[in-house]
Amino acid sequence: TKQIIDQTKNLPTVAGSCVLRVTFLMPPSKFPKDFPFGPDIDNYLKRFQDALNNTIF
């Protein structure tokens, strides 16, 4: 979260509607054996959006 805030703190705030596209590049070690398509990324997305709320939103 701190990294996201640090990297976006100098960007202008979003003034209107926008589209947010997020790509998570996860190493294979993050994929549980019982879920081969990857981890549940909801928690990652929430933390990412919370960090952006502190800077550009």
PDB file of C-alpha atoms in Angstrom:
ATOM      1  CA  THR A   1       0.000   0.000   0.000  1.00  0.00           C
ATOM      2  CA  LYS A   2       2.792   2.421   0.856  1.00  0.00           C
ATOM      3  CA  GLN A   3       4.451   1.791  -2.509  1.00  0.00           C
ATOM      4  CA  ILE A   4       1.237   2.663  -4.351  1.00  0.00           C
ATOM      5  CA  ILE A   5       0.827   5.856  -2.340  1.00  0.00           C
ATOM      6  CA  ASP A   6       4.466   6.830  -2.907  1.00  0.00           C
ATOM      7  CA  GLN A   7       4.208   6.241  -6.657  1.00  0.00           C
ATOM      8  CA  THR A   8       0.920   8.117  -7.134  1.00  0.00           C
ATOM      9  CA  LYS A   9       1.117  10.958  -4.606  1.00  0.00           C
ATOM     10  CA  ASN A  10       2.286  13.504  -7.202  1.00  0.00           C
ATOM     11  CA  LEU A  11      -0.346  12.631  -9.812  1.00  0.00           C
ATOM     12  CA  PRO A  12      -3.362  14.911 -10.306  1.00  0.00           C
ATOM     13  CA  THR A  13      -6.624  13.860  -8.706  1.00  0.00           C
ATOM     14  CA  VAL A  14      -9.337  12.316 -10.860  1.00  0.00           C
ATOM     15  CA  ALA A  15     -12.045  14.917 -11.449  1.00  0.00           C
ATOM     16  CA  GLY A  16     -14.717  12.777 -13.105  1.00  0.00           C
ATOM     17  CA  SER A  17     -15.617   9.298 -14.225  1.00  0.00           C
ATOM     18  CA  CYS A  18     -12.741   7.042 -15.164  1.00  0.00           C
ATOM     19  CA  VAL A  19     -11.864   3.474 -16.055  1.00  0.00           C
ATOM     20  CA  LEU A  20      -9.377   1.608 -13.889  1.00  0.00           C
ATOM     21  CA  ARG A  21      -7.582  -1.371 -15.394  1.00  0.00           C
ATOM     22  CA  VAL A  22      -5.428  -3.388 -13.062  1.00  0.00           C
ATOM     23  CA  THR A  23      -3.145  -6.275 -13.987  1.00  0.00           C
ATOM     24  CA  PHE A  24      -1.677  -8.417 -11.235  1.00  0.00           C
ATOM     25  CA  LEU A  25       1.544 -10.210 -12.168  1.00  0.00           C
ATOM     26  CA  MET A  26       1.766 -12.968  -9.599  1.00  0.00           C
ATOM     27  CA  PRO A  27       4.719 -15.337  -9.236  1.00  0.00           C
ATOM     28  CA  PRO A  28       3.884 -19.057  -9.386  1.00  0.00           C
ATOM     29  CA  SER A  29       4.647 -19.369  -5.665  1.00  0.00           C
ATOM     30  CA  LYS A  30       1.472 -17.337  -4.953  1.00  0.00           C
ATOM     31  CA  PHE A  31      -0.774 -19.946  -6.594  1.00  0.00           C
ATOM     32  CA  PRO A  32      -2.182 -22.429  -4.052  1.00  0.00           C
ATOM     33  CA  LYS A  33      -1.948 -26.073  -5.102  1.00  0.00           C
ATOM     34  CA  ASP A  34      -5.705 -26.533  -4.668  1.00  0.00           C
ATOM     35  CA  PHE A  35      -6.494 -23.480  -6.837  1.00  0.00           C
ATOM     36  CA  PRO A  36      -4.278 -23.658  -9.939  1.00  0.00           C
ATOM     37  CA  PHE A  37      -5.814 -20.577 -11.581  1.00  0.00           C
ATOM     38  CA  GLY A  38      -4.412 -18.276  -8.927  1.00  0.00           C
ATOM     39  CA  PRO A  39      -5.264 -16.690  -5.598  1.00  0.00           C
ATOM     40  CA  ASP A  40      -8.367 -14.730  -4.790  1.00  0.00           C
ATOM     41  CA  ILE A  41      -7.313 -11.222  -5.820  1.00  0.00           C
ATOM     42  CA  ASP A  42     -10.190  -9.366  -4.122  1.00  0.00           C
ATOM     43  CA  ASN A  43      -7.999  -8.509  -1.142  1.00  0.00           C
ATOM     44  CA  TYR A  44      -5.196  -7.236  -3.373  1.00  0.00           C
ATOM     45  CA  LEU A  45      -7.618  -5.078  -5.341  1.00  0.00           C
ATOM     46  CA  LYS A  46      -9.148  -3.605  -2.181  1.00  0.00           C
ATOM     47  CA  ARG A  47      -5.745  -2.599  -0.809  1.00  0.00           C
ATOM     48  CA  PHE A  48      -4.800  -1.120  -4.177  1.00  0.00           C
ATOM     49  CA  GLN A  49      -7.985   0.948  -4.379  1.00  0.00           C
ATOM     50  CA  ASP A  50      -7.658   2.047  -0.751  1.00  0.00           C
ATOM     51  CA  ALA A  51      -4.174   3.342  -1.522  1.00  0.00           C
ATOM     52  CA  LEU A  52      -5.432   5.228  -4.585  1.00  0.00           C
ATOM     53  CA  ASN A  53      -8.167   6.770  -2.433  1.00  0.00           C
ATOM     54  CA  ASN A  54      -5.378   8.471  -0.481  1.00  0.00           C
ATOM     55  CA  THR A  55      -3.859  10.023  -3.586  1.00  0.00           C
ATOM     56  CA  ILE A  56      -5.765  10.327  -6.864  1.00  0.00           C
ATOM     57  CA  PHE A  57      -9.395   9.557  -5.977  1.00  0.00           C
TER      58      PHE A  57
END
